[in-house]
Amino acid sequence: MLIRHALKWQQKKQRYRYGNSWTVCAEWARLAVELEYNESMGHHGFGRMVEEKPTSSRAWSSFFWVGIPTAALILIISIFLWDKLRENERQDVENKLTAASALIVTPIYNIIENHIQSLAAMGKRWELTQGTSEALWTADAEQYYTGTKIYSALEWIDQNMVVQWVVPAQLEPKIKGIDFSKMPSRYEALTFARKTNQPTLSKILEFLQGPKGFFIIIPLSHAKGFEGYIVGAVDVKKLFGKIFNSNMGDDFGIAIYQDSDPVFSTNTKVLDLYTVKKTALKIQNITWHLYIWPTKKLLDQSFTLLPLVVLVSGIIFSMLLLIIFFILDKLHGYSRKMNSARLEAEKALLRLQRILDTVNEGYVAMDKETRLLDWNPCAEKLFGWKKQEVLGAKLFDLIIAPENRDSQFQKITEFVANKQSIVMNKAVELMGRNRSQTLIPIELIIFAIVLDGEITYHLFIRDIAERKQAEEQEARFASIVDASDDAIISVDLNGQVMTWNRGAEKIFGYEKEEIEGKSINTIYTEEDKTELFSLLDKIKLGEHIHNHDAKRLNKDGRIIPVSVLISPMKDKQGKVIGGSSITRDISERKNIEKMKNEFISIVSHELRTPLTSIRGSISILASGTFCALSEKAKQLLEIANTNCERLIRLINDILDIEKIEAGKMDFNLKLIHLNQLLKEAIESNQSLAAKYNIKLELINDEDIEVRAEYDRIMQVVTNLLSNAIRYSPVNGVVKIQITNLLNKVRVSVIDNGPGIGDAFKDKIFGKFTQADSSDTRQKSGTGLGLNISKAIIEKHGGQIGFLSTEGAGSTFYFELHLEKTKTNTMAPTHATPLRLLICDQNVESANSLKDLIQKKNVHVDIASNVQQAKKLISEHHYIAITLDPLLTDEAGASFIQYLRENPNTQETPIIVISGEAEEEKKWRGINYPIVDWMQKPKNKEETQVIIDYINKKFTNRSANILSVEDEMDVTRLISIMLQDRASVWNANSIAKAKKLLQDHEFDLVILDLNLPDGYGASILPCINYRTKEPIPVIVFSVDILAKKYSAMVKNTLLKSIATNEQLLSAIETAISVGKTK
């Protein structure tokens, strides 16, 4: 309203100055329309700000500040005068009370003192005459009683405090003979008088004869001694009535108190506590308090209405003055408010004009004939005409295309006739045109305003080309979504379905109308419905869910495997309002994966198992066990063995890649000693290094523990070592270095090979990746080793990388996290080999025998004298001891005696190896039990005889082995490797294995996991039920044993990886441990 008044005021002002200019009127009318438009569109325009703002933000005026202090000053002066006048009147009353009090106190004091003196004179006469007769005392007392008129009685009390004489005589029957010693108050006063021998006053008390009063006591003493008391009983009513009646009149009220007990009162009401005067009256040994106050008569005479008149007059005058100043202040404030409103209105109009000049929408004002009155800069930019060029022109002829011109003009004329129109306050979309005659899609809003009967139209025009383009894109996107075979679904934060495309109808069977507005859990299986809440929580947090495999339920109840991609939906402010998901039916993919897994299983069993047998057979033939081989035959077997190993590695690598990608490669993590693993890796790769004349070095031997799977880390190290060996120059060195990096450890394999080119570095960890140069391509390999190694290390939570300069060698490294808490858990290692002790003073001969025996998985220690032998025996357990009886520092026979008396070696077999065994056996005459005497070997063939004798005699003595294997070739291979050191039984099914275990006793079970009638590990619980000691089990299969069975087996070997030597070593170790137990 304020703005409208301001507009009208400004319009009239302009008309007064410039005449009836229509343009000026339309200008201000346009601004008012802008105000209404902003309000209707929800814009907080400056006009609204003016209306909502307080009409006056003034501080209190100077008039008001002057009025309040002035009125307050007058009021204070009035109160001060009132108080002073009242104080003067009170002071006058107090002065009168003081004078009256003096008139009362003095007579009281004088009268009582006179009576004390009179009674004291009577006592003096008694003392001078040394006693008085009753008649004489009575006559004297009656004369005194009659003359004073204040006594109730006069009494003589003897020294025993008994009343003897009484005046007047009519009181004798009541008083005479009373014993005052039995009355506490009287006894106290009489005792005090006798003690002090002075006249004494008692406290106020009730007399026996009736009235209230006090005693004047005169003690009597003379030469004969104490003779009692003369007591005057003073009637206080007679005493004070006589005094007050003569001095006070009726102007004052009086009361006398002894402590808190009233003694006398005039029965006059106290009207003003502030005017009561209190005076202490001390006579002899007692103190009374005199209270005196003015009566109503005196107060009426002393207090006038003058103070009240002064106070009321001051209050009335102050209020009148305050009202006057308040009215003046209001008038001043109203004037100031009007000026402020005018200024605010002018500012609002100026702001509105500036807004229209800077707004991003075209603004146009026109009259009822559609002639242009205003045209803002945005309209200039939109249509191309300057404001000065278009003022006065017909708007629709200018900016509306010819096909829409007549209809728009008709709508305007209808509004003029009917005061309303369908386009008023509504957005209309149509095609406009600019100066270059280019058609523009625009949105038009028309407002009308009437001021003083004159109407103007105001248009806001918006270029909607971008919006139209966005709508077309949205329509195209909607058609794409609708045509997609994937289910594209959107839900709100409560899981209610918002949109549902045709792909969703096809996959889940629900029509759009059936599911929209209902909960999305309709398509969730019962076990997956709890997952919905987790997904909704992630959506609310703005998280994306990628490639989430799940199961969903279609309308027919069929479970569908799906892959889901979920993204949060947000509004313009970035707030999450729901989620959008793309769900793809992966039933076909799952079927393909199932077929692939079945194929992998077939390849694992049907291809790797024969290859294992072939490799084992070639290895046995190449060893020359059955016959001597020519050089040509050895070369052919070497070629066959090399390519067999290459084919096995290729199959293993491909299967490992498939397991990694399928997420089926499990890891049994335990604490392992990293330095021990690296030593074993170097040992197992020595043969490959020797082939290329490469030296392997372990730089740092620090004992570091990590939590990892032993075999998989060994696989990584072996991959890196084999690559470094194959790419190093002849006579080169490959180094392995352990570096402790605080919370993690780095293992580096360093070579001085050709290095890696820059173009190849980004592809080094890819599948089937090898360098393409003529020098590197000739190296054997599948190109999968580094890719598998990278996956294994990353599964361990570590990382793998390399540093390389072309022509300067490469360093491949991997990093694993260190175990924070060191425990006693040991890493899985290969079984400890059997130990043999050679006691021989000829070190060269002993070393030759040691080199040959250690190849048979028997660890050999050498002692060149008895002291060394005793030390080694105290540290290790040996399966046998070979002894040269001619030791340099002690006779052999004495040493044998020591061995047989030592509890650790009492049962240890002893083989005496001497230059002339038979002769030595005859003349030595040793009586201690010895297993055998043997001739010291002179050549390789004789040495082999001793080795075979030891293996047959001590390592495999009639062992029974059960091979649970459906491939008979594998069982035959094991039997051939063991030769005649063990009996190998075969069971090609679980059922047959259980029957054999029930009927026979075995020292070892070698178990394949893939059997025709089930999973081989299922018989593990049945193996040891008949035996007190557990039977060792070695799993020898193409598959990895499930974790839950790992504690039930001695060792696990993969057919595709384990060599004949490793298998034989595991068998011999297991049998040896079993026999030791």
GROMACS .gro file of N, CA and C in nm, residues 878-923:
model
  138
  878TYR      N    1   7.006  -8.861   1.438
  878TYR     CA    2   7.051  -8.922   1.313
  878TYR      C    3   6.984  -9.057   1.295
  879ILE      N    4   6.949  -9.088   1.167
  879ILE     CA    5   6.889  -9.219   1.139
  879ILE      C    6   6.995  -9.327   1.135
  880ALA      N    7   7.120  -9.285   1.111
  880ALA     CA    8   7.229  -9.382   1.108
  880ALA      C    9   7.361  -9.307   1.119
  881ILE      N   10   7.467  -9.382   1.157
  881ILE     CA   11   7.600  -9.324   1.170
  881ILE      C   12   7.698  -9.415   1.098
  882THR      N   13   7.780  -9.359   1.006
  882THR     CA   14   7.890  -9.436   0.943
  882THR      C   15   8.018  -9.401   1.017
  883LEU      N   16   8.100  -9.499   1.038
  883LEU     CA   17   8.215  -9.482   1.128
  883LEU      C   18   8.341  -9.542   1.068
  884ASP      N   19   8.448  -9.462   1.063
  884ASP     CA   20   8.581  -9.512   1.031
  884ASP      C   21   8.647  -9.546   1.164
  885PRO      N   22   8.682  -9.673   1.191
  885PRO     CA   23   8.736  -9.710   1.323
  885PRO      C   24   8.873  -9.650   1.352
  886LEU      N   25   8.940  -9.597   1.247
  886LEU     CA   26   9.075  -9.544   1.268
  886LEU      C   27   9.070  -9.390   1.283
  887LEU      N   28   8.987  -9.341   1.372
  887LEU     CA   29   8.985  -9.197   1.397
  887LEU      C   30   9.116  -9.155   1.461
  888THR      N   31   9.158  -9.032   1.437
  888THR     CA   32   9.292  -8.988   1.477
  888THR      C   33   9.305  -8.965   1.626
  889ASP      N   34   9.194  -8.924   1.693
  889ASP     CA   35   9.209  -8.882   1.830
  889ASP      C   36   9.153  -8.981   1.931
  890GLU      N   37   9.089  -9.091   1.888
  890GLU     CA   38   9.034  -9.188   1.981
  890GLU      C   39   9.004  -9.316   1.905
  891ALA      N   40   9.025  -9.426   1.963
  891ALA     CA   41   9.001  -9.553   1.895
  891ALA      C   42   8.854  -9.568   1.863
  892GLY      N   43   8.823  -9.623   1.745
  892GLY     CA   44   8.687  -9.641   1.703
  892GLY      C   45   8.605  -9.725   1.797
  893ALA      N   46   8.666  -9.828   1.853
  893ALA     CA   47   8.594  -9.916   1.944
  893ALA      C   48   8.547  -9.842   2.067
  894SER      N   49   8.630  -9.755   2.118
  894SER     CA   50   8.589  -9.675   2.236
  894SER      C   51   8.473  -9.584   2.203
  895PHE      N   52   8.474  -9.532   2.081
  895PHE     CA   53   8.366  -9.441   2.041
  895PHE      C   54   8.235  -9.516   2.025
  896ILE      N   55   8.244  -9.641   1.970
  896ILE     CA   56   8.122  -9.723   1.957
  896ILE      C   57   8.065  -9.753   2.095
  897GLN      N   58   8.155  -9.780   2.189
  897GLN     CA   59   8.109  -9.803   2.325
  897GLN      C   60   8.036  -9.681   2.380
  898TYR      N   61   8.090  -9.562   2.350
  898TYR     CA   62   8.023  -9.436   2.394
  898TYR      C   63   7.884  -9.424   2.332
  899LEU      N   64   7.872  -9.458   2.204
  899LEU     CA   65   7.743  -9.446   2.135
  899LEU      C   66   7.640  -9.540   2.197
  900ARG      N   67   7.678  -9.658   2.234
  900ARG     CA   68   7.582  -9.755   2.285
  900ARG      C   69   7.542  -9.723   2.430
  901GLU      N   70   7.626  -9.651   2.501
  901GLU     CA   71   7.592  -9.612   2.637
  901GLU      C   72   7.516  -9.480   2.643
  902ASN      N   73   7.516  -9.406   2.534
  902ASN     CA   74   7.444  -9.278   2.527
  902ASN      C   75   7.295  -9.306   2.499
  903PRO      N   76   7.201  -9.260   2.585
  903PRO     CA   77   7.057  -9.288   2.561
  903PRO      C   78   7.008  -9.240   2.426
  904ASN      N   79   7.065  -9.134   2.371
  904ASN     CA   80   7.020  -9.079   2.243
  904ASN      C   81   7.063  -9.163   2.124
  905THR      N   82   7.163  -9.248   2.141
  905THR     CA   83   7.215  -9.324   2.025
  905THR      C   84   7.219  -9.475   2.052
  906GLN      N   85   7.153  -9.517   2.158
  906GLN     CA   86   7.156  -9.660   2.191
  906GLN      C   87   7.100  -9.746   2.077
  907GLU      N   88   6.991  -9.694   2.011
  907GLU     CA   89   6.924  -9.771   1.907
  907GLU      C   90   6.963  -9.725   1.767
  908THR      N   91   7.056  -9.631   1.755
  908THR     CA   92   7.093  -9.579   1.623
  908THR      C   93   7.179  -9.681   1.549
  909PRO      N   94   7.140  -9.716   1.425
  909PRO     CA   95   7.223  -9.811   1.347
  909PRO      C   96   7.361  -9.754   1.319
  910ILE      N   97   7.464  -9.839   1.324
  910ILE     CA   98   7.603  -9.799   1.301
  910ILE      C   99   7.660  -9.886   1.189
  911ILE      N  100   7.720  -9.822   1.089
  911ILE     CA  101   7.785  -9.892   0.978
  911ILE      C  102   7.933  -9.855   0.984
  912VAL      N  103   8.014  -9.952   1.005
  912VAL     CA  104   8.159  -9.930   1.006
  912VAL      C  105   8.211  -9.949   0.864
  913ILE      N  106   8.267  -9.840   0.810
  913ILE     CA  107   8.320  -9.841   0.674
  913ILE      C  108   8.472  -9.834   0.687
  914SER      N  109   8.540  -9.944   0.649
  914SER     CA  110   8.685  -9.952   0.667
  914SER      C  111   8.751  -9.999   0.539
  915GLY      N  112   8.883  -9.971   0.531
  915GLY     CA  113   8.957 -10.010   0.410
  915GLY      C  114   8.957 -10.161   0.389
  916GLU      N  115   8.968 -10.239   0.495
  916GLU     CA  116   8.966 -10.384   0.487
  916GLU      C  117   8.860 -10.433   0.584
  917ALA      N  118   8.739 -10.428   0.545
  917ALA     CA  119   8.627 -10.448   0.637
  917ALA      C  120   8.626 -10.587   0.698
  918GLU      N  121   8.644 -10.690   0.617
  918GLU     CA  122   8.632 -10.824   0.669
  918GLU      C  123   8.744 -10.854   0.767
  919GLU      N  124   8.867 -10.814   0.731
  919GLU     CA  125   8.978 -10.839   0.821
  919GLU      C  126   8.965 -10.763   0.951
  920GLU      N  127   8.921 -10.635   0.936
  920GLU     CA  128   8.908 -10.550   1.054
  920GLU      C  129   8.802 -10.608   1.147
  921LYS      N  130   8.699 -10.665   1.087
  921LYS     CA  131   8.590 -10.720   1.169
  921LYS      C  132   8.640 -10.840   1.250
  922LYS      N  133   8.735 -10.913   1.192
  922LYS     CA  134   8.785 -11.031   1.261
  922LYS      C  135   8.871 -10.994   1.380
  923TRP      N  136   8.974 -10.904   1.353
  923TRP     CA  137   9.071 -10.878   1.460
  923TRP      C  138   9.029 -10.771   1.558
   0.00000   0.00000   0.00000
